[in-house]
Coordinates of C-alpha atoms and ligand atoms in Angstrom, one line a residue:
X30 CA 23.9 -120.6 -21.8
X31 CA 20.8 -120.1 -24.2
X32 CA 22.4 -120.3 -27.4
X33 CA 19.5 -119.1 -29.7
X34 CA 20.0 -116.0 -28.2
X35 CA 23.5 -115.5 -27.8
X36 CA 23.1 -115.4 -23.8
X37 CA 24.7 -116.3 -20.8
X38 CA 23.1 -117.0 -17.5
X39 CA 23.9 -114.4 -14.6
X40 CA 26.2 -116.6 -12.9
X41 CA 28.1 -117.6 -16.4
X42 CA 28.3 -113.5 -17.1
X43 CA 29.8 -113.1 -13.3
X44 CA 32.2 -115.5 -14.1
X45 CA 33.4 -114.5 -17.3
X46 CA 33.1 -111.0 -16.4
X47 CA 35.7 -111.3 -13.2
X48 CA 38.1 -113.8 -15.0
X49 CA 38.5 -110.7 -17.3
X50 CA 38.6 -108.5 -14.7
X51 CA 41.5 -110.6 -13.0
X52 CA 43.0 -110.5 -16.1
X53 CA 43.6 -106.9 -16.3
X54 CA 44.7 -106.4 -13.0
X55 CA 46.9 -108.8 -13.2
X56 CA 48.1 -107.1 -16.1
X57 CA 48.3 -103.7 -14.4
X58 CA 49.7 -104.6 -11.3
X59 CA 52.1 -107.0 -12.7
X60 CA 53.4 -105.9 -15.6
X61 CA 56.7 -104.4 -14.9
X62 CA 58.1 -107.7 -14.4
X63 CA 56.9 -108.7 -17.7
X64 CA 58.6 -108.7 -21.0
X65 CA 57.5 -105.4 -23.7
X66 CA 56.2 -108.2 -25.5
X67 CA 56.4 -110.0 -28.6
X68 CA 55.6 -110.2 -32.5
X69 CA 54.6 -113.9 -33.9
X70 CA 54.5 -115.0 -37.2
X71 CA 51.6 -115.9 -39.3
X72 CA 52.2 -119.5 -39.0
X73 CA 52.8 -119.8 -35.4
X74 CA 49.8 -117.6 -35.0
X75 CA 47.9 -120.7 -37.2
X76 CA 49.5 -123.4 -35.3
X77 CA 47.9 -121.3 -32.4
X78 CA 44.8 -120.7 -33.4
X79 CA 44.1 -122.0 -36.4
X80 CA 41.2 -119.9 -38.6
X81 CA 38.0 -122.3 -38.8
X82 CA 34.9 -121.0 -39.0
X83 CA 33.1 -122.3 -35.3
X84 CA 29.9 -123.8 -36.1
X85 CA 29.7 -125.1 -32.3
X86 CA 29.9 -123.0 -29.1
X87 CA 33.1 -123.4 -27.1
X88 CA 34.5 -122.9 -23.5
X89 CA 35.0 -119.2 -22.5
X90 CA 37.0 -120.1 -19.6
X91 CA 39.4 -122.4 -22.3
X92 CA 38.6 -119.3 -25.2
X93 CA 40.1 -116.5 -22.8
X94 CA 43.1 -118.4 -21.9
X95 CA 44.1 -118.6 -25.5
X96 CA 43.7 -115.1 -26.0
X97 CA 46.0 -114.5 -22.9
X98 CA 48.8 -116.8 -23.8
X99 CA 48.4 -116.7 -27.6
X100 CA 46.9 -112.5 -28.4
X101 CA 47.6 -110.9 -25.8
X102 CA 51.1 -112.3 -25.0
X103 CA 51.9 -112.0 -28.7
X104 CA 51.5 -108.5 -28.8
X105 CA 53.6 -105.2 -28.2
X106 CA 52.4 -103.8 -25.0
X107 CA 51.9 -100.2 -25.5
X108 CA 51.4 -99.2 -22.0
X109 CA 54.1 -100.7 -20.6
X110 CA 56.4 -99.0 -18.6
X111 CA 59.4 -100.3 -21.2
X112 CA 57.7 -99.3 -24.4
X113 CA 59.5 -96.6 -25.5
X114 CA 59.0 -97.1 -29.5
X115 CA 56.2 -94.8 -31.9
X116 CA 54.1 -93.0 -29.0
X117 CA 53.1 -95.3 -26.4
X118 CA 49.8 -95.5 -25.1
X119 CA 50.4 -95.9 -21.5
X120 CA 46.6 -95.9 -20.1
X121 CA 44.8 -96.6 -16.8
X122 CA 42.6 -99.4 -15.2
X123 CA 39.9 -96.8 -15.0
X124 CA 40.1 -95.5 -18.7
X125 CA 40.3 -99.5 -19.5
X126 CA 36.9 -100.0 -16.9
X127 CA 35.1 -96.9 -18.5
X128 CA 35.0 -98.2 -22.2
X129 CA 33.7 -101.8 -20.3
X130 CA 30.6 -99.9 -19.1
X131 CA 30.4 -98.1 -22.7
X132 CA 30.6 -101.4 -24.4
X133 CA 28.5 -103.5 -21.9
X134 CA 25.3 -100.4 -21.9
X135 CA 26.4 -100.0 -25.9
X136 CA 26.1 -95.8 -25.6
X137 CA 25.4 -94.6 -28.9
X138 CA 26.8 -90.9 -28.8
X139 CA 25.6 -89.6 -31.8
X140 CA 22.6 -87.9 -31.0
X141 CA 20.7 -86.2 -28.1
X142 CA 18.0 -88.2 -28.2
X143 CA 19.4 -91.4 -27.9
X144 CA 21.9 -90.4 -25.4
X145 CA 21.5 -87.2 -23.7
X146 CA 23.7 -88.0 -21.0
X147 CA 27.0 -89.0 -22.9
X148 CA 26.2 -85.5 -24.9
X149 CA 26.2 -83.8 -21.5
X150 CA 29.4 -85.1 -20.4
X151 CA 31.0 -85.3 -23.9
X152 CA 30.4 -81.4 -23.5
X153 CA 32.0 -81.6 -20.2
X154 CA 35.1 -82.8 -21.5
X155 CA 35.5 -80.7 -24.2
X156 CA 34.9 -77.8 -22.3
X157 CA 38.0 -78.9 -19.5
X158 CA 40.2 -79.8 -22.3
X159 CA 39.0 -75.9 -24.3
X160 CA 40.4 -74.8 -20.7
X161 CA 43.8 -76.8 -20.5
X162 CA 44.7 -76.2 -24.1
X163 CA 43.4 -72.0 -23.9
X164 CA 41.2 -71.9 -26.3
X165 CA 38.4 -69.0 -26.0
X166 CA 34.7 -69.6 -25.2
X167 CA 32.9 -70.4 -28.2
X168 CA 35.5 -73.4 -29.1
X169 CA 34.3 -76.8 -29.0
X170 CA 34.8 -80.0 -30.8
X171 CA 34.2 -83.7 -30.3
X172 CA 36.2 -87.0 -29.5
X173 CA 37.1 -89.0 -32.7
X174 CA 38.9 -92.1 -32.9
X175 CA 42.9 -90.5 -32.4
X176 CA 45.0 -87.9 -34.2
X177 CA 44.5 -89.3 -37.9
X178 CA 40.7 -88.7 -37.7
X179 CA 41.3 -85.4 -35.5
X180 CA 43.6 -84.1 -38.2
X181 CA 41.2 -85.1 -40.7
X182 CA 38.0 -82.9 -39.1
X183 CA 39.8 -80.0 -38.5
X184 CA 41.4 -79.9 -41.8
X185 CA 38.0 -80.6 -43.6
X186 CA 36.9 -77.7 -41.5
X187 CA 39.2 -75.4 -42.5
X188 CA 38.7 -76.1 -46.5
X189 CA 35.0 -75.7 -45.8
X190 CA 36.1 -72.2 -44.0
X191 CA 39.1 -71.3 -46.7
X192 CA 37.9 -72.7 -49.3
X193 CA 34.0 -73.3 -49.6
X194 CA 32.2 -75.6 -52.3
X195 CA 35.0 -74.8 -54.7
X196 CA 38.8 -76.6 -53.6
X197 CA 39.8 -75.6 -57.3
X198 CA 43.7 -74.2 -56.6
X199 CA 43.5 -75.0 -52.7
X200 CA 46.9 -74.9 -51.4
X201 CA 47.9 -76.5 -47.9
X202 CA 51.6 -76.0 -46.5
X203 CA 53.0 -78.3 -43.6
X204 CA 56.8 -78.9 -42.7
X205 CA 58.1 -82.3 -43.4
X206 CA 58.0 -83.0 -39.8
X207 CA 54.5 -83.4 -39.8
X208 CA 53.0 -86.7 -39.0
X209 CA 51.7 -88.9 -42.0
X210 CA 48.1 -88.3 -41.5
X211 CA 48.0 -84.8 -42.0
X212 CA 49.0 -85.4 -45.8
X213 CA 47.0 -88.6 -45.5
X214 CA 44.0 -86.0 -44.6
X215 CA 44.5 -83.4 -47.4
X216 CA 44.7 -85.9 -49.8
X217 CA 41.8 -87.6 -48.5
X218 CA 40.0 -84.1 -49.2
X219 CA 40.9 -83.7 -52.4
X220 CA 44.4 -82.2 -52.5
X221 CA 46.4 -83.1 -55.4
X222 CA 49.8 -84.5 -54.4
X223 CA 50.8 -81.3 -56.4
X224 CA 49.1 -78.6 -54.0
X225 CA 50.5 -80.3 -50.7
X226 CA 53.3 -78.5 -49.6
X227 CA 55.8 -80.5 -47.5
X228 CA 59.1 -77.8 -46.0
X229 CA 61.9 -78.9 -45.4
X230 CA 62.2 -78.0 -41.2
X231 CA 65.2 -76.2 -40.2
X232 CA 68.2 -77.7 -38.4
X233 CA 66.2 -77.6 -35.1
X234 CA 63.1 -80.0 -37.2
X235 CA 60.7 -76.7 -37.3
X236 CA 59.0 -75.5 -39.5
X237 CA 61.0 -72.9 -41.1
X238 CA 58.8 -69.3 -41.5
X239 CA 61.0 -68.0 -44.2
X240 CA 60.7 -71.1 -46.8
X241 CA 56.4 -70.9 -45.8
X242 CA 56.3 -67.1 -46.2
X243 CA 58.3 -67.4 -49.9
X244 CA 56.6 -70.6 -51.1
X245 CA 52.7 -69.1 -50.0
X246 CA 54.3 -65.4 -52.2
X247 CA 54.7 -68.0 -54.8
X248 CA 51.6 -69.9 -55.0
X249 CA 49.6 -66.6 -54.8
X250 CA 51.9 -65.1 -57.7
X251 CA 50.7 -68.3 -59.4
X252 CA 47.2 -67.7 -58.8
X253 CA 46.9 -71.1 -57.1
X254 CA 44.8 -70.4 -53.4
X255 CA 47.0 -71.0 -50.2
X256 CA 44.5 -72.1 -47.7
X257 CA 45.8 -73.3 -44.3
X258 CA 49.2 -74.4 -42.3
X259 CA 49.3 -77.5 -40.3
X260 CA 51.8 -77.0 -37.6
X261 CA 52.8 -79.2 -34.7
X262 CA 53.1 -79.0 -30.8
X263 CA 55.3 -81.6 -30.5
X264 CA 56.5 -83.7 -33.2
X265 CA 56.3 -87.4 -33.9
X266 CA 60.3 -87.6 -34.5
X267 CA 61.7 -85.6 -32.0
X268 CA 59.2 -83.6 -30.1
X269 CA 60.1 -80.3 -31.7
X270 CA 57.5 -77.8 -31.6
X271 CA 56.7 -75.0 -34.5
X272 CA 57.1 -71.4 -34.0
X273 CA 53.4 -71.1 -33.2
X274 CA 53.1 -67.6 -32.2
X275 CA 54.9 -66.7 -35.7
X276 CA 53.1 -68.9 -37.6
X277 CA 49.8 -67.6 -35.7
X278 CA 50.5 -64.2 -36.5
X279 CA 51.6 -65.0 -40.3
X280 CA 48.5 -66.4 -40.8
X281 CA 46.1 -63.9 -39.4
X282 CA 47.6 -61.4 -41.9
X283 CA 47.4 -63.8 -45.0
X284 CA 43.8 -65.0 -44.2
X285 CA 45.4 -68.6 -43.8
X286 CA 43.8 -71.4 -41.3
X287 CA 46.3 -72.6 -39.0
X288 CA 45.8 -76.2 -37.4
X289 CA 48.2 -77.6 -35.1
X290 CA 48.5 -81.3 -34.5
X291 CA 48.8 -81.7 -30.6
X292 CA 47.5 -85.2 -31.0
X293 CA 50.9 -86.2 -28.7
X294 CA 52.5 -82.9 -27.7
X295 CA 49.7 -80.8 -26.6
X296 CA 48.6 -82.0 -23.0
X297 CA 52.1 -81.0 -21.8
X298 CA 50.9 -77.8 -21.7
X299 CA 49.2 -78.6 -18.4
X300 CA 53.4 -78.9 -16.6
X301 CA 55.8 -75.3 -16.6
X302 CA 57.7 -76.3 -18.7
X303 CA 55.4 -77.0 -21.8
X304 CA 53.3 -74.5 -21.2
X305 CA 56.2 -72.3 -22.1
X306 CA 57.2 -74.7 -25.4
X307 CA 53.7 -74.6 -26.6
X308 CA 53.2 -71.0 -26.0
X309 CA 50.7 -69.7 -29.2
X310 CA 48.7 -73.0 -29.2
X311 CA 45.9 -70.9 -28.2
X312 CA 46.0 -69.3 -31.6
X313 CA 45.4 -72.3 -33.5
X314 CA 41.7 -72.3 -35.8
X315 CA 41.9 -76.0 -34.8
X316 CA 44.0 -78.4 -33.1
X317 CA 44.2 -82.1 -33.1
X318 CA 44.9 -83.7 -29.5
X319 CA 45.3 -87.3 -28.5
X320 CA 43.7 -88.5 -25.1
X321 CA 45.2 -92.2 -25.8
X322 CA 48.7 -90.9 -25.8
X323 CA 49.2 -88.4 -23.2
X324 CA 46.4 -88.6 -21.2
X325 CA 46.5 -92.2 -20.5
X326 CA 43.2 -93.1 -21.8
X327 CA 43.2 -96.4 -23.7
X328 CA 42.7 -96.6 -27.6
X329 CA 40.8 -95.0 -29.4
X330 CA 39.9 -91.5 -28.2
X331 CA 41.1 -88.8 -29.9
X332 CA 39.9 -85.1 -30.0
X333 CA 39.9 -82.1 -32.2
X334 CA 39.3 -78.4 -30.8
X335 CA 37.8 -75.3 -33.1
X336 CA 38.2 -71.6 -32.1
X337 CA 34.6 -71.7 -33.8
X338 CA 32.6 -74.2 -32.9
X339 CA 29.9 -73.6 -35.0
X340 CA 31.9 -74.3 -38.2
X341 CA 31.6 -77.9 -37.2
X342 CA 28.0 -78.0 -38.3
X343 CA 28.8 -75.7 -41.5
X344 CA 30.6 -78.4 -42.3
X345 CA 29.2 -81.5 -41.9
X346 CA 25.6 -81.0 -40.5
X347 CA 23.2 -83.1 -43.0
X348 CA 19.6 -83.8 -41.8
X349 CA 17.8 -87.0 -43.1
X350 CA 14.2 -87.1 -42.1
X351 CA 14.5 -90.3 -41.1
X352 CA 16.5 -88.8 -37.9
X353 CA 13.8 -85.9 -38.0
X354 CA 12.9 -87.1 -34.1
X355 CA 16.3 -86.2 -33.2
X356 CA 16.5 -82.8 -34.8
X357 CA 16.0 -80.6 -31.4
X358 CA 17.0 -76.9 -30.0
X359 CA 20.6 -75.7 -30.2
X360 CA 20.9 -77.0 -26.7
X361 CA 20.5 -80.6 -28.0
X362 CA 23.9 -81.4 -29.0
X363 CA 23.9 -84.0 -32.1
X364 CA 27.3 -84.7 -32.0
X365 CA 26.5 -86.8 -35.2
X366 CA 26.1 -83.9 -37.3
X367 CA 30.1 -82.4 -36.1
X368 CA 32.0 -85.3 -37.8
X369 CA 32.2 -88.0 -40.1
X370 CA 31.0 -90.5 -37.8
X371 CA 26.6 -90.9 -37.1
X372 CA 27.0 -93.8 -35.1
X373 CA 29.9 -93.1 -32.5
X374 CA 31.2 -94.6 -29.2
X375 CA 31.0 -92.9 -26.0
X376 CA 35.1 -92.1 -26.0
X377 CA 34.8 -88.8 -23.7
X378 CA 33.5 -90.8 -20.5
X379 CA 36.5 -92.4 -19.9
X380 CA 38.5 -89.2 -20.0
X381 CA 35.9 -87.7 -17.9
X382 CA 35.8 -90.9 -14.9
X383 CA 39.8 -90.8 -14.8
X384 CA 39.7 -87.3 -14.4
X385 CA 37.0 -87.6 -11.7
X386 CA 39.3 -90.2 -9.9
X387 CA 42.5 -89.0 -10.1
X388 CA 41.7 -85.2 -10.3
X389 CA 44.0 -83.0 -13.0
X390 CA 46.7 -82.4 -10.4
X391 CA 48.0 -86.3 -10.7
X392 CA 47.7 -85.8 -14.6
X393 CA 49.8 -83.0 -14.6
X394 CA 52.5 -84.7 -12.5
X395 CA 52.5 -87.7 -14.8
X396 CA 53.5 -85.8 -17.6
X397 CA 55.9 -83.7 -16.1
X398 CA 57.5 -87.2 -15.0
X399 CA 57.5 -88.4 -19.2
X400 CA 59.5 -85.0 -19.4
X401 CA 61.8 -85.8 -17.0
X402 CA 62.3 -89.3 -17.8
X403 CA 63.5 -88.3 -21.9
X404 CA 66.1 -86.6 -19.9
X405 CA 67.5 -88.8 -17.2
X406 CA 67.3 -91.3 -20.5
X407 CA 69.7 -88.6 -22.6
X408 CA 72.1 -88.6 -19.6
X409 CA 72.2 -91.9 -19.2
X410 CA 72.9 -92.2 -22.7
X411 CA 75.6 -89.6 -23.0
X412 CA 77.2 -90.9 -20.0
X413 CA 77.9 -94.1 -22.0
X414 CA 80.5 -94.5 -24.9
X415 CA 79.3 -94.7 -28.2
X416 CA 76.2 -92.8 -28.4
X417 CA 75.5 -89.6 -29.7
X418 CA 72.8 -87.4 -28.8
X419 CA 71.2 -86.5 -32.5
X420 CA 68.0 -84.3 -30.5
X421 CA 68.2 -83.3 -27.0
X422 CA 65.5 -84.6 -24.6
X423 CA 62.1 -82.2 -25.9
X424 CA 58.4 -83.3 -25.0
X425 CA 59.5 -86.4 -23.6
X426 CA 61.6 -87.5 -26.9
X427 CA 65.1 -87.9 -27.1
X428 CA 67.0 -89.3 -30.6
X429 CA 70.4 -90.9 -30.9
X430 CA 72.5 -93.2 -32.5
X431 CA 75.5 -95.7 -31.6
X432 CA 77.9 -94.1 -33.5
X433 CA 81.7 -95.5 -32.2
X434 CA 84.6 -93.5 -34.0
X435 CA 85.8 -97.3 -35.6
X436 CA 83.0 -98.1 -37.7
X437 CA 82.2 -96.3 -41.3
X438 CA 78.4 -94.2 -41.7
X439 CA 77.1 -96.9 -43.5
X440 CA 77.9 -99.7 -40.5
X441 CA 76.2 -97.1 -38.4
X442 CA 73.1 -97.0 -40.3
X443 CA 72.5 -100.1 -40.7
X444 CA 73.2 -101.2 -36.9
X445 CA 70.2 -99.0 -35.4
X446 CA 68.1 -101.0 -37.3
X447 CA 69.4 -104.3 -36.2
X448 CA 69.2 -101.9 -32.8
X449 CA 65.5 -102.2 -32.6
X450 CA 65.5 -106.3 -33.9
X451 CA 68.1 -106.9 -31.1
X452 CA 65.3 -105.5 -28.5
X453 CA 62.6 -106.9 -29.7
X454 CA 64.1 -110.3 -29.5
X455 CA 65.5 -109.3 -26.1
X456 CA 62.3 -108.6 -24.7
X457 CA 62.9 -106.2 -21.8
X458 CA 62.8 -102.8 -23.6
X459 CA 61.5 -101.7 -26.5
X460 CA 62.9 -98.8 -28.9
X461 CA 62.3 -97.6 -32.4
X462 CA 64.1 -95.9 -35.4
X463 CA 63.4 -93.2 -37.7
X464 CA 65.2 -91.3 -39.8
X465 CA 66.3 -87.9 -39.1
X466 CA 68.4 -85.8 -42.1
X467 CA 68.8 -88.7 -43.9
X468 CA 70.4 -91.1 -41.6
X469 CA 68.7 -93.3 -39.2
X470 CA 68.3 -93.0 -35.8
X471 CA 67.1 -94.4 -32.5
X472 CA 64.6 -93.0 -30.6
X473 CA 62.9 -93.1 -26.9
X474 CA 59.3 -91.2 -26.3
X475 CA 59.3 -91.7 -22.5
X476 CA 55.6 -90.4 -21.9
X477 CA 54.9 -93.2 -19.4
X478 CA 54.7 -92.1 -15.7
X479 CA 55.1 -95.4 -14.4
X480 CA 58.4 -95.9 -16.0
X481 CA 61.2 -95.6 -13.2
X482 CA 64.3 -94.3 -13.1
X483 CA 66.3 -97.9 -12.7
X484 CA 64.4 -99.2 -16.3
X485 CA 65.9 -96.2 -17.9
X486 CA 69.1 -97.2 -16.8
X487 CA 68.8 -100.3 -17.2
X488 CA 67.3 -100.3 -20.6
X489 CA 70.5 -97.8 -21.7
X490 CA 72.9 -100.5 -20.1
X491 CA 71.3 -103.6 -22.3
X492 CA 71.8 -101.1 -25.6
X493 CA 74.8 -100.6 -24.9
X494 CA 75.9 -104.1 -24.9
X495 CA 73.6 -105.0 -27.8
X496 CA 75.3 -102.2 -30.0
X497 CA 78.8 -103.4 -29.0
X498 CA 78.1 -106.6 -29.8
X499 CA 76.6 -105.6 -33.1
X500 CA 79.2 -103.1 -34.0
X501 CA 82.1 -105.9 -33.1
X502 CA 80.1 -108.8 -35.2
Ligands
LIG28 C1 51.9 -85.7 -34.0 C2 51.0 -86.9 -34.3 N1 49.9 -86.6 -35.1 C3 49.0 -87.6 -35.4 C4 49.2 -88.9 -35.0 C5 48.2 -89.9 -35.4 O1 47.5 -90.3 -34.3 P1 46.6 -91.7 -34.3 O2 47.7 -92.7 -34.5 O3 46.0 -91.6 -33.0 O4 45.7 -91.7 -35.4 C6 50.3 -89.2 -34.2 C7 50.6 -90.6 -33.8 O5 51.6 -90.9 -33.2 C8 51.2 -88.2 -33.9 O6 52.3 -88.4 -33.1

């Protein structure tokens, strides 16, 4: 080790480099026969660790084993195939090798000139994924860091497109359905609290036309300036998916911008059966997509899609002269100047190698499998006393709640909560609650391939007993 300049020798990098490596495949190949995970407290966390400053260097053999038994152990694991909480993340060895090689060679991705190559290929993936989704020729977009900062860029878009210099008035109308960071977004860009429209869903949790076609005859009557509708293909809760051809349509005629957040539904429209739910994605002036949900890459890369491309630079193209050596021909890509980020990670290669390795065939099967498993898990379910059904099985999301005929609404609520502490301390399964007209509920998003039929049953069978158990104490 040469210390002064924070190197290793060849055979010290080989060594740490396949102790890592063993690491994750140990982790890949092993990890159904490991608990979901855990959370620690802070203080166990300090016993663990403690937080001094090292002036000193240390063992990286004695470094990584702490991080294995006291970081990585005391952490929820996302991909695993019994993580059935949020959205998981289930990713793939190769995504996890990819952002190695774009760590280890440090790709910057923000300009041509200093990375030609990424630009190339980040083109190629934005192209396949313009394809998948339907979009026209002339979309485009970029990778961003997941659905929040997807959300963000296309929205900022469309105020730059609705809206121009002047957001005075601006207007932007979502269902209440809609995932956190697309208010989080318009607020970010300058939307009073006031001019964020949140409708109440219908009894189906979609976006209800009638309440968006009265409230936007409103806001015009009251000379405020509607100016897009954020939609979803898929929703967070319970899957359910917008009436996007409507909403397509409604908008066209009123001059309004309609973004969809696909950031975890949207890649379902590569199986039959989500192509026909997310029929009239295709219309969207922008949608928001995930790659580390649903297409197994790991975190971060998300991705946002415009119809018109070229509105990306309208919007946030500035040119210093002190990046006047990367200001090229249009064919020089600066994927800088299409977001909010100069400096940017290479996030599209590892899309790109584990679509290279597996081809699109074995990523279409693996969601069609997260389908199917949200339904054997809602049979399962119905199969056993005590639960109800809340949402049927849609985009690989199923809610439900124990809900035995002897115990009063307000037992019920509050045991799907202890639901999700009973789990966690359990260890072999991991759900999570929300809250669904006002009462909460439980609720599985199956969208991991490697999940098997027996863990669904077998996850349903320990619920069962824990909400017995609960409901008795
Ligand atoms: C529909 C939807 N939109 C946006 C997001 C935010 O994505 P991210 O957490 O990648 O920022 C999520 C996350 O679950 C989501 O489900």
């Amino acid at each position: 080790m040469v210390t002064g300049h924070l190197e290793l020798t060849p055979d010290e990098m080989r060594a740490l480099g396949q102790s890592v490596v063993e690491l994750l495949v140990d982790h890949f190949s092993g990890i159904h026969a490991e608990p979901v995970g855990r959370k620690a407290s802070r203080a166990e966390l300090e016993s663990l660790f403690g937080s001094d400053l090292p002036e000193e260097p240390g063992d990286t053999a004695q470094i990584l084993g702490a991080v294995r038994d006291g970081l990585i152990a005391n952490s929820l694991h996302i991909d695993h195939p019994r993580f059935f909480a949020f959205v998981p993340s289930p990713n793939n060895f190769v995504s996890a090798m990819a952002d190695a090689l774009v760590a280890g060679f440090n790709v910057f991705a923000g300009t041509y000139f200093a990375g030609s190559g990424p630009a190339h290929i980040e083109l190629t993936v934005i192209d396949w994924l313009r394809q998948i989704c339907g979009f026209p020729d002339g979309a485009g977009g970029l990778f961003v860091s997941g659905g929040s900062m997807a959300n963000l860029t296309g929205l900022a878009v469309a105020r730059e497109a609705r809206l121009g210099a002047n957001a005075h008035g601006g207007v932007g109308y979502l269902s209440d359905q809609c995932h956190s960071s697309v208010a989080r977004a318009l607020r970010v860009l300058g939307l009073p609290r006031e001019r964020i429209r949140a409708i109440a869903a219908d009894s189906d949790f979609r976006l209800s036309m009638r309440d968006l076609q009265t409230k936007v005859a409103e806001d015009r009557s009251a000379g405020l300036r509607p100016f897009c509708v954020i939609a979803n293909a898929g929703t967070t809760n319970t899957g359910a998916v917008d009436p996007l051809t409507e909403l397509a349509t409604f908008c066209a005629g009123e001059g309004l911008w309609l973004h969809i957040d696909g950031a975890y539904g949207a890649p379902a429209v590569l199986t039959d059966k989500g192509r026909g739910l997310l029929a009239g994605m295709e219309l969207a002036d922008s949608l928001s997509l995930d790659p580390h949900k649903w297409l197994f890459q790991s975190i971060e890369a998300g991705c946002i899609l415009l119809r018109d491309r070229s509105l990306l630079l309208r919007t946030f193209q500035v040119m210093p002269e002190y990046l006047r050596d990367t200001h090229g021909g249009s064919e020089e890509v600066n994927f800088g100047n299409y977001g909010v980020q100069l400096t940017r990670s290479f996030r599209a290669l590892k899309l790109w190698l584990s679509l290279k390795t597996f081809g699109l065939a074995a990523f279409r099967d693996a969601i069609a499998r997260g389908i199917e498993l949200a339904e054997i898990a809602e049979r399962e379910l119905a199969a056993k006393g005590g639960w109800e059904i809340v949402t049927p099985a849609q985009l690989a999301v199923v809610t439900f709640r124990f809900n035995p005929p002897d115990l009063d609404t307000a037992a019920v609520d509050v045991l799907q909560g202890r639901m999700v502490e009973a789990m966690l301390a359990d260890g072999y399964a991991l759900a999570t609650s929300t809250v669904l007209d006002g009462r909460p509920v439980l609720r599985f998003c199956t969208i991991n391939p490697r999940t098997t039929d027996d863990e669904i049953r077998e996850t349903v069978r320990r619920m069962t007993q824990m909400a017995r158990t609960l409901a008795a104490g």
